[in-house]
Short mmCIF file of C-alpha atoms and ligand atoms in Angstrom, two decimals:
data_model
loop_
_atom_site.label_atom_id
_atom_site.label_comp_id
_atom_site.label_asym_id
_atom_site.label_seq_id
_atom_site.Cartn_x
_atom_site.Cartn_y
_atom_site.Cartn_z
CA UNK A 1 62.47 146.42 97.62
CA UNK A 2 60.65 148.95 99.74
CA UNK A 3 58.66 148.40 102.69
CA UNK A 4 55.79 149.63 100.77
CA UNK A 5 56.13 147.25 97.95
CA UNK A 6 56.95 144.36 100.02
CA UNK A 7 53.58 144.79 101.76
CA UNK A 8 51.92 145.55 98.47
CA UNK A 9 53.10 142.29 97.33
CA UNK A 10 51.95 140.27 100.66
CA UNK A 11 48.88 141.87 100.49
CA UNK A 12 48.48 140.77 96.70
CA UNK A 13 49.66 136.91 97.05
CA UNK A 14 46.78 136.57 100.24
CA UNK A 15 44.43 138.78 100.39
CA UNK A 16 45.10 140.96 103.35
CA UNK A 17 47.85 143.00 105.00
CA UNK A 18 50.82 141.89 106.41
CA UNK A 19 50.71 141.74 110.86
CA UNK A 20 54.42 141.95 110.62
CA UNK A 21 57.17 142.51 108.91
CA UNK A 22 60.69 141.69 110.31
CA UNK A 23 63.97 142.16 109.24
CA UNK A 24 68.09 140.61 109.33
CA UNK A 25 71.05 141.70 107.68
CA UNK A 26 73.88 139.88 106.16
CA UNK A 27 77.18 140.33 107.29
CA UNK A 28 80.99 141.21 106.07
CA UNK A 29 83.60 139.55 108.16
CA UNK A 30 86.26 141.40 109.13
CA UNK A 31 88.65 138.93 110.17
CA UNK A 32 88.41 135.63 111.69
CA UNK A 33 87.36 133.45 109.39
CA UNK A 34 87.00 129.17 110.14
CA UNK A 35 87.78 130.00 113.50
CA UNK A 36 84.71 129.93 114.46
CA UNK A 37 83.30 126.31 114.62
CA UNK A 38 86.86 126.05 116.32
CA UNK A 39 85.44 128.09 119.17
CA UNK A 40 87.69 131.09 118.53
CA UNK A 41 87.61 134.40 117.80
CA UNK A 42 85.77 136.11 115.06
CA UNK A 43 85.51 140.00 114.10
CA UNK A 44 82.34 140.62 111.53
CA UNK A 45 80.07 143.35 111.24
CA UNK A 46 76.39 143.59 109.22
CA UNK A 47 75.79 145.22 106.56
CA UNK A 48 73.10 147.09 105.12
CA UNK A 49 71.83 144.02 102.65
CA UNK A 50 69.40 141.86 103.99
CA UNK A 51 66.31 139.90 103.97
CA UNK A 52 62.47 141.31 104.75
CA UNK A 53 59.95 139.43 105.48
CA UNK A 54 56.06 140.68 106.53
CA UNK A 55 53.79 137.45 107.92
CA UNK A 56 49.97 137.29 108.88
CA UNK A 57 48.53 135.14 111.64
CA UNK A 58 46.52 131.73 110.62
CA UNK A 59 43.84 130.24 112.23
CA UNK A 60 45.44 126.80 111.22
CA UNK A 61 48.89 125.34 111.47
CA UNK A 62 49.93 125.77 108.05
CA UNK A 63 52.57 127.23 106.60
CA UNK A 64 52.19 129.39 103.34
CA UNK A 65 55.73 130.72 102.48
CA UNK A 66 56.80 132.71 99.42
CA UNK A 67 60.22 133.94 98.28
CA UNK A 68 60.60 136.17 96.04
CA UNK A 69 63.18 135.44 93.08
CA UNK A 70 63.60 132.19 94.28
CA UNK A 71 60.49 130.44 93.29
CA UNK A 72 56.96 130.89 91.59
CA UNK A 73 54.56 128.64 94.04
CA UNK A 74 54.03 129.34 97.47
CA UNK A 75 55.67 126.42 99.91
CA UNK A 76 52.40 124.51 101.78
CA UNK A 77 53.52 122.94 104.73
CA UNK A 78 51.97 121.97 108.29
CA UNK A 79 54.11 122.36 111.28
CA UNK A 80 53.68 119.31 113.09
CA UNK A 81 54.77 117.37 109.33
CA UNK A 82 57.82 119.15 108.19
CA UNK A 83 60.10 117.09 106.01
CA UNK A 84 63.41 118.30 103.88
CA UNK A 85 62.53 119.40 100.05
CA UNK A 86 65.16 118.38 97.26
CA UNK A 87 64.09 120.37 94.56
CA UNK A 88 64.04 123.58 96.37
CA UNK A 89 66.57 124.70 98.87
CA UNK A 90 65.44 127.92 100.19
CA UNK A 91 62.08 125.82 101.19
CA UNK A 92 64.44 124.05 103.77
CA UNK A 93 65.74 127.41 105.41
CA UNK A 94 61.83 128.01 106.19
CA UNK A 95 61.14 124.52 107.32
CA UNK A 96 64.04 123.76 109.23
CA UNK A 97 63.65 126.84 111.04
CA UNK A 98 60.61 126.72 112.08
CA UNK A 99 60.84 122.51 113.03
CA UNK A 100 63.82 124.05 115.76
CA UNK A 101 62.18 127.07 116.71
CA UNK A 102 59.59 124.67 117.50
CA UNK A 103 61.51 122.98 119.76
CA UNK A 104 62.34 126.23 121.93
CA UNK A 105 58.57 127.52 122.25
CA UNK A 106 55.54 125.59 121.03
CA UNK A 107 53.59 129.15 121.08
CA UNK A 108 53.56 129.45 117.54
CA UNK A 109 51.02 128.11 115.09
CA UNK A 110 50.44 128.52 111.27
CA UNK A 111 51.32 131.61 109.12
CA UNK A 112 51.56 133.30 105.53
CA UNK A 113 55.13 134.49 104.91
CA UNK A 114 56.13 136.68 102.01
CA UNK A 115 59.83 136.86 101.96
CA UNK A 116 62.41 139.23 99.85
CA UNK A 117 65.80 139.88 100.66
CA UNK A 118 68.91 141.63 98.77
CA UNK A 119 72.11 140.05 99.78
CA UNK A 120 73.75 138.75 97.43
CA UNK A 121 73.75 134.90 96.89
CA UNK A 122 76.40 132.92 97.34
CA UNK A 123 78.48 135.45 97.27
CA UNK A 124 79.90 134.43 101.12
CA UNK A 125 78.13 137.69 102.66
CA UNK A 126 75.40 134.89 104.88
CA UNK A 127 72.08 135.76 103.03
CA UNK A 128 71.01 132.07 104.35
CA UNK A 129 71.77 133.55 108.18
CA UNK A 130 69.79 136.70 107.23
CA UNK A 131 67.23 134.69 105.95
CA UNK A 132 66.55 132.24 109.23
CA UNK A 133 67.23 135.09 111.33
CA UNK A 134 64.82 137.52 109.33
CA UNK A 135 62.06 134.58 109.85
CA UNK A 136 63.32 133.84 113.80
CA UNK A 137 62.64 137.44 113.98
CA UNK A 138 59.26 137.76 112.38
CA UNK A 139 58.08 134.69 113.67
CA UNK A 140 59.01 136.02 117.42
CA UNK A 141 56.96 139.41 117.37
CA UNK A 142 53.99 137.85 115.25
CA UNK A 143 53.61 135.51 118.18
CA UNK A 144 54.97 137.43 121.15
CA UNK A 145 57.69 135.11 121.83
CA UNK A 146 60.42 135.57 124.04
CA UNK A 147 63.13 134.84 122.02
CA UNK A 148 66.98 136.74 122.91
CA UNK A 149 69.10 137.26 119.84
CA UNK A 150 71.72 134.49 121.07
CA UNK A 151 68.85 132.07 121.28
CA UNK A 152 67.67 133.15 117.89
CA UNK A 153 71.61 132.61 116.38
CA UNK A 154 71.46 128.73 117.98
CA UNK A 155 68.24 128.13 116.67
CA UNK A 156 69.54 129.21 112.73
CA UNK A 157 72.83 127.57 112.71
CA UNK A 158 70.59 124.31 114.18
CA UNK A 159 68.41 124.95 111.37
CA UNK A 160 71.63 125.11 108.61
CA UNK A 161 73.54 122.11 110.42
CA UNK A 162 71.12 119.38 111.36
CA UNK A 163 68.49 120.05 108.56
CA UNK A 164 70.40 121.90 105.86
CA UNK A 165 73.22 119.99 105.82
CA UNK A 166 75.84 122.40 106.52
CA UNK A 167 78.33 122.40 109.33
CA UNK A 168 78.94 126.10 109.76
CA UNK A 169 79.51 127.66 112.92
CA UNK A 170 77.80 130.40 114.48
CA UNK A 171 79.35 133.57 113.26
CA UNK A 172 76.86 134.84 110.72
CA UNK A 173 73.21 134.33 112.79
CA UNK A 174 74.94 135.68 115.98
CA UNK A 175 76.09 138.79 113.86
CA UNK A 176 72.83 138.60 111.90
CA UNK A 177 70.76 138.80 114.88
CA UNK A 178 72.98 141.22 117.23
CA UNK A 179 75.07 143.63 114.65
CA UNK A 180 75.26 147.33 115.90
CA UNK A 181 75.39 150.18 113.43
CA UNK A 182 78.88 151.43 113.06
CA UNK A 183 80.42 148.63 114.87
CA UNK A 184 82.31 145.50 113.93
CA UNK A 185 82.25 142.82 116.97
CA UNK A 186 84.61 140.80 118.28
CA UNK A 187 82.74 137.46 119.05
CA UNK A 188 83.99 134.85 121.33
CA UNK A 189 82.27 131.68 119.32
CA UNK A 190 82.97 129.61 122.87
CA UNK A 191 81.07 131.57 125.30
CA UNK A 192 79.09 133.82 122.32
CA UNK A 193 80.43 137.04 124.77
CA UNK A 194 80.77 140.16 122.19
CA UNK A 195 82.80 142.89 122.58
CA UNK A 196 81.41 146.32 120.18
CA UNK A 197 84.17 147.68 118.07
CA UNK A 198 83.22 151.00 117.12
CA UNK A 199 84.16 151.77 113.40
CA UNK A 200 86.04 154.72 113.24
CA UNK A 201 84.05 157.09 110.77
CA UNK A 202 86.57 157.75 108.28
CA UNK A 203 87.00 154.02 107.55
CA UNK A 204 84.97 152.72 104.67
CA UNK A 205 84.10 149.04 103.90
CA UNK A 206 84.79 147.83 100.49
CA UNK A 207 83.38 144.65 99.32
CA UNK A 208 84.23 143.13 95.86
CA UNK A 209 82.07 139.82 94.64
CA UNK A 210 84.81 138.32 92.70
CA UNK A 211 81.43 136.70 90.96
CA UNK A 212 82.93 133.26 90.74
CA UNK A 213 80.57 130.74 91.03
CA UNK A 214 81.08 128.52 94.23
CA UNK A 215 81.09 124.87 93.60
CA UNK A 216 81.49 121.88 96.49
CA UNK A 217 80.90 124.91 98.65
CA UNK A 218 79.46 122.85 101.93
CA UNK A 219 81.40 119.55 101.25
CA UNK A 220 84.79 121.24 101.24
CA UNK A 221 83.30 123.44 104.02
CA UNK A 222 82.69 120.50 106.26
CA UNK A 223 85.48 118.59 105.11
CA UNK A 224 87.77 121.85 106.95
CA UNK A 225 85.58 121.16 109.66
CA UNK A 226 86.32 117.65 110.08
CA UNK A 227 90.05 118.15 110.02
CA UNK A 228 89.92 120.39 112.44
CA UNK A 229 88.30 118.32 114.73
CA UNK A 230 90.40 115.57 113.71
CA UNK A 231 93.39 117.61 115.26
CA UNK A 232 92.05 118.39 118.31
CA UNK A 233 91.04 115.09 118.81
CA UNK A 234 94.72 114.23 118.40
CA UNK A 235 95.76 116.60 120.80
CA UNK A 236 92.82 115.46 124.03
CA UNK A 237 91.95 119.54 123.27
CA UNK A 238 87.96 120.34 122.87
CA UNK A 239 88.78 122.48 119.95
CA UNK A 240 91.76 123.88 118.55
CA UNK A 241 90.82 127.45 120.58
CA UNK A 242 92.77 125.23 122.79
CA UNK A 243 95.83 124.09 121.17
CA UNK A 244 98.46 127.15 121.07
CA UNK A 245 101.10 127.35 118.37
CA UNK A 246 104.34 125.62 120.21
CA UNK A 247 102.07 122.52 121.13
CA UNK A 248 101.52 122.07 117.27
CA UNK A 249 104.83 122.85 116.69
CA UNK A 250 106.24 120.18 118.93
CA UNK A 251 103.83 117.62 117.62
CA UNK A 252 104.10 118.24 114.16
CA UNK A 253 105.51 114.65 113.34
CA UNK A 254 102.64 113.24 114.31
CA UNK A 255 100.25 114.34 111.82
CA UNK A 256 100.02 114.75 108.44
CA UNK A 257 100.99 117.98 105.99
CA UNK A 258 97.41 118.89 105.14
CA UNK A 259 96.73 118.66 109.29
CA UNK A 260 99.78 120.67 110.25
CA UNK A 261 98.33 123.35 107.66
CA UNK A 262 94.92 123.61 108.60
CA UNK A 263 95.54 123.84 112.02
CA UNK A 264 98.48 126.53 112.16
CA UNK A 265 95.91 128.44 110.24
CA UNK A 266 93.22 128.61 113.09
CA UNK A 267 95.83 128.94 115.91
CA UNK A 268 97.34 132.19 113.94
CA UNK A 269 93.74 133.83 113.09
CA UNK A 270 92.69 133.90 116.18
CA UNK A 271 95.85 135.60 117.54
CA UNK A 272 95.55 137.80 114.24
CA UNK A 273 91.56 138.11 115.17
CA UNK A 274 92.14 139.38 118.74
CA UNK A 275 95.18 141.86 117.33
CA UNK A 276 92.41 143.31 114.93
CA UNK A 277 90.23 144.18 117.72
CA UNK A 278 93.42 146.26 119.63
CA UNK A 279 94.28 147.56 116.46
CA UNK A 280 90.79 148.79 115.63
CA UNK A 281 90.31 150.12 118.88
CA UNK A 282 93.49 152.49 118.20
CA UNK A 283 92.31 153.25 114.93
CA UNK A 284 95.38 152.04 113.70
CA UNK A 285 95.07 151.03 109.85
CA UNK A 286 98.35 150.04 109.08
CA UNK A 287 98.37 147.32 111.44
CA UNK A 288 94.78 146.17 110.79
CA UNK A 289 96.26 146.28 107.15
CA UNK A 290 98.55 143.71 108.14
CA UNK A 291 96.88 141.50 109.71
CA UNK A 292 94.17 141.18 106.73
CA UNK A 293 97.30 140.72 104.33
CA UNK A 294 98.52 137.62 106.88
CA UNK A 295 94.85 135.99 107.31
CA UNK A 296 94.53 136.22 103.46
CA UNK A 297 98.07 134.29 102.89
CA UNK A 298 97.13 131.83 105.70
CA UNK A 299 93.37 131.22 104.16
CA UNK A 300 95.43 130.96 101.25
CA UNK A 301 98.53 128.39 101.67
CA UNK A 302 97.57 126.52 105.17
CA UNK A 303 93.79 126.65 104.81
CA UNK A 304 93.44 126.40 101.26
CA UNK A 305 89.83 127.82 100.45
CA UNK A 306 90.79 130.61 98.14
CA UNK A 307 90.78 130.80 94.46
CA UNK A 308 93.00 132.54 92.16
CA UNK A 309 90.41 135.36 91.78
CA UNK A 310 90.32 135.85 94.94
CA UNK A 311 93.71 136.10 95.75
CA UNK A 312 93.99 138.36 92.42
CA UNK A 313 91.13 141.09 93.55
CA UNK A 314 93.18 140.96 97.18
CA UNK A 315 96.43 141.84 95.31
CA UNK A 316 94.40 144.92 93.28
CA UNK A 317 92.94 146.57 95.82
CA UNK A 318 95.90 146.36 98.17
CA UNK A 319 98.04 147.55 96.03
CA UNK A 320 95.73 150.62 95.75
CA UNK A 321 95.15 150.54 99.00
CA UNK A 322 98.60 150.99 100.15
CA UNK A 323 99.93 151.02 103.83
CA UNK A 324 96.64 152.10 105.61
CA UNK A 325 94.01 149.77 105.69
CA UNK A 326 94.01 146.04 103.68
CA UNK A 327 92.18 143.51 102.09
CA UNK A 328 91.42 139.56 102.32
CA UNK A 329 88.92 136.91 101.11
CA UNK A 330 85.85 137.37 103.58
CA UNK A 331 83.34 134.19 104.77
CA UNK A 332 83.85 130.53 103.66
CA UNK A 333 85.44 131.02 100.39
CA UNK A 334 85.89 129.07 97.36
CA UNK A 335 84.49 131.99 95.39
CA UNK A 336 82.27 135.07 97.00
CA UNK A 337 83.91 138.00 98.24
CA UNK A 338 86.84 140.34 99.22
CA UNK A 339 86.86 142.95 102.12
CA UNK A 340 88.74 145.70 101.93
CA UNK A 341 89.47 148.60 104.77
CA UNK A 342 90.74 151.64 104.10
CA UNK A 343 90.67 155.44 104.52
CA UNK A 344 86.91 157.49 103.15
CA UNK A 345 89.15 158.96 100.25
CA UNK A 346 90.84 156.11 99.11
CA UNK A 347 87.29 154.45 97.72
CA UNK A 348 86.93 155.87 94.37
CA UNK A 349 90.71 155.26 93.41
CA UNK A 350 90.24 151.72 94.70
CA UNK A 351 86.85 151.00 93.05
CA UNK A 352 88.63 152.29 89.79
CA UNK A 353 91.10 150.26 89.83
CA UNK A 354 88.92 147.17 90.67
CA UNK A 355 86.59 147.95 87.51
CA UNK A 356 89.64 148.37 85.42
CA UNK A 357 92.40 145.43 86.59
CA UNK A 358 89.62 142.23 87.66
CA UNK A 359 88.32 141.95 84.31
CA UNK A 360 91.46 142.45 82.22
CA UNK A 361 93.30 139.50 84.75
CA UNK A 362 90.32 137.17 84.70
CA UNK A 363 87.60 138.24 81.99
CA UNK A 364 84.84 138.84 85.12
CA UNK A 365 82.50 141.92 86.05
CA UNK A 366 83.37 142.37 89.66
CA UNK A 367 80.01 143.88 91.74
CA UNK A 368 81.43 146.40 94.41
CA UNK A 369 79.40 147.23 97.38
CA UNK A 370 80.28 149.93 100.03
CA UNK A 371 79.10 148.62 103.17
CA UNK A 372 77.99 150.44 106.19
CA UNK A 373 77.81 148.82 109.39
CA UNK A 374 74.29 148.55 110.57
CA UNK A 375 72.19 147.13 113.07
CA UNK A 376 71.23 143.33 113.49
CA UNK A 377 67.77 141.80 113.23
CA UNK A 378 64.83 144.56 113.77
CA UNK A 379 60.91 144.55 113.61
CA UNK A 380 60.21 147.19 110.68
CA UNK A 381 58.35 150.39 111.49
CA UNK A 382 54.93 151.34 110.86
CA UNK A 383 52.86 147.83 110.83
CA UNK A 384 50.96 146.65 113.62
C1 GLA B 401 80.64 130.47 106.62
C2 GLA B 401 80.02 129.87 107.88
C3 GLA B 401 80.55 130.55 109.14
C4 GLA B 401 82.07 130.62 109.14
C5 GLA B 401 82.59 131.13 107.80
C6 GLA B 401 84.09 131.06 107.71
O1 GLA B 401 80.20 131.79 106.48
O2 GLA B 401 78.62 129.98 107.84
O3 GLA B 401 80.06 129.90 110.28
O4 GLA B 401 82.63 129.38 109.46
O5 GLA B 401 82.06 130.44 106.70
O6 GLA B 401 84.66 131.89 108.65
#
């Protein structure tokens, strides 16, 4: 939708014209992925898909939310009474915002909210991070508050893990909030430190929605979670950031299989992780190739979060692909998305051969998106 409409539409629902409008992107990770609520390393960038959302001042300390293609009736609610919804879930991104944004300024009272946003759904590219961040954002320059992109990031993965329900870590607000155009970042998810990685401009970003529906998305997501800290636990370690791969080795016996697996898995991404980051930096493809082939296996075999789709569209567009540049499941998994890196050129023949070998191998319509890196959370132009 454009800004124009998207006001147009506020402007419809209540009567009068938008104060604000803010803005946050969705993101594509790299590499790095469930090393992040293991405070390691992670290297995503965002992309140009995200959610808008343009907010009037109220005299009152309501709440009058809508979001578009998500619901018909506009989500009442009065700040100092917020309470979880079960029959709608995007009301809970709004309220359990707001309830811990609360809790870092009080300078905020009621508002309308009319919200749209284009990243895909469940498709593991963070439209929920886009989403709180969009509305930190908003919510910030509608009231003047002071509120730095890092804070913003704590206050949305609060939001997703003590009222949501979801354990994630903090890799898709941070991105969401401090992406740079044509960069990727490497984020440190102990100290939230970021280090830019410029894009080199003759590298495109492929994304493929394998379109597979994600089921037990956040139990199996928090079940990883668990085991992880499970194994650091074992090991007196305050993550497994901490833990390096002899140590595991050496106490292999004492845990089980599934343990072992889940936890080489983190230990080798984050070495992988931090080797993407050199590698990008040289503009070297073939190794950055490599290293999405390994994380892929490894998110594959020890982590086990991929699906047979997945690991199908990885093997198509690799093979087209070829030795410069790579593909891998991207975000949480179960379902969602592949990234792929490669050369400008190669994009057509790739796309092709998406569109022709992902249906014939698993009767789906794959949804390809090339993504450019952009910039994180923004106020949108021309509304005062
Ligand atoms: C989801 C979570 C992130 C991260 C990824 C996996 O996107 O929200 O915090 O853990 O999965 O890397």
């Amino acid at each position: 939708m454009t800004d124009r409409s998207l006001e147009k539409n506020f402007e419809a629902l209540f009567q009068h014209a938008p104060g604000v409008v803010g803005y946050a992107p969705g993101r594509v990770n790299i590499i790095g992925d469930h090393t992040d609520y293991n405070e390691g390393f992670v290297l995503p960038a965002a992309i140009q898909m995200g959610t808008s959302i343009a907010a009037s001042r109220r005299n009152d300390d309501q709440i009058c939310a809508f979001a578009e293609g998500f619901t018909h009736t506009i989500d009442q609610f009065l700040l100092d009474t917020i309470e979880y919804c079960h029959n709608e879930m995007w009301r809970n991104y709004v309220r359990g915002t707001l309830q811990f944004l609360r809790q870092h300024s009080d300078q905020f009272s009621g508002m309308n909210l009319y919200i749209a946003g284009n990243v895909p759904q469940g498709a593991g590219l963070s439209s929920s991070a886009s989403f709180e961040i969009a509305l930190l954002k908003t919510v910030a320059d509608l009231y003047s508050l002071d509120l730095a992109g890092v804070d913003a990031a704590l206050i949305g993965q609060t939001a997703e893990n003590s009222f949501v329900g979801c354990n994630c870590g903090i890799m898709d607000q941070l991105v969401s909030a401090m992406g740079l155009e044509n960069h990727a970042m490497l984020l440190d998810c102990r100290d939230l430190s970021i280090k830019d990685a410029p894009l080199p401009a003759e590298v495109a970003i492929l994304v493929v929605n394998s379109n597979v529906k994600r089921g037990l998305v956040d139990s199996e997501y928090n079940s990883r979670r668990a085991q992880c800290e499970a194994v650091a636990q074992i090991f007196e370690v305050a993550a497994l950031r901490d833990l390096s791969l002899d140590q595991l080795y050496d106490g292999q016996s004492i845990l089980s299989d599934e343990q072992f697996r889940r936890a080489r898995h983190v230990i080798t991404e984050n070495h992988r992780t931090v080797e993407a980051m050199a590698a990008m930096q040289a503009n070297d493809l073939s190794r950055l190739g490599r290293l999405m082939a390994e994380s892929h296996a490894s998110l594959r075999d020890d982590y086990q979060v991929s699906t047979l789709e997945l690991d199908g569209l990885v093997e198509i567009m690799s093979t087209a692909i070829g030795a410069r540049g790579g593909a891998r499941m991207t975000g949480g998994g179960f379902g969602g998305c592949v990234v792929g890196l490669m050369p400008e050129q190669k994009v057509a023949e790739v796309t092709a051969a998406v569109q022709q070998r992902y249906p014939q191998r698993t009767g789906l319509k794959p949804d390809i998106y090339q993504c450019t890196a952009s910039m994180g959370a923004f106020r949108k132009q021309g509304i005062d």
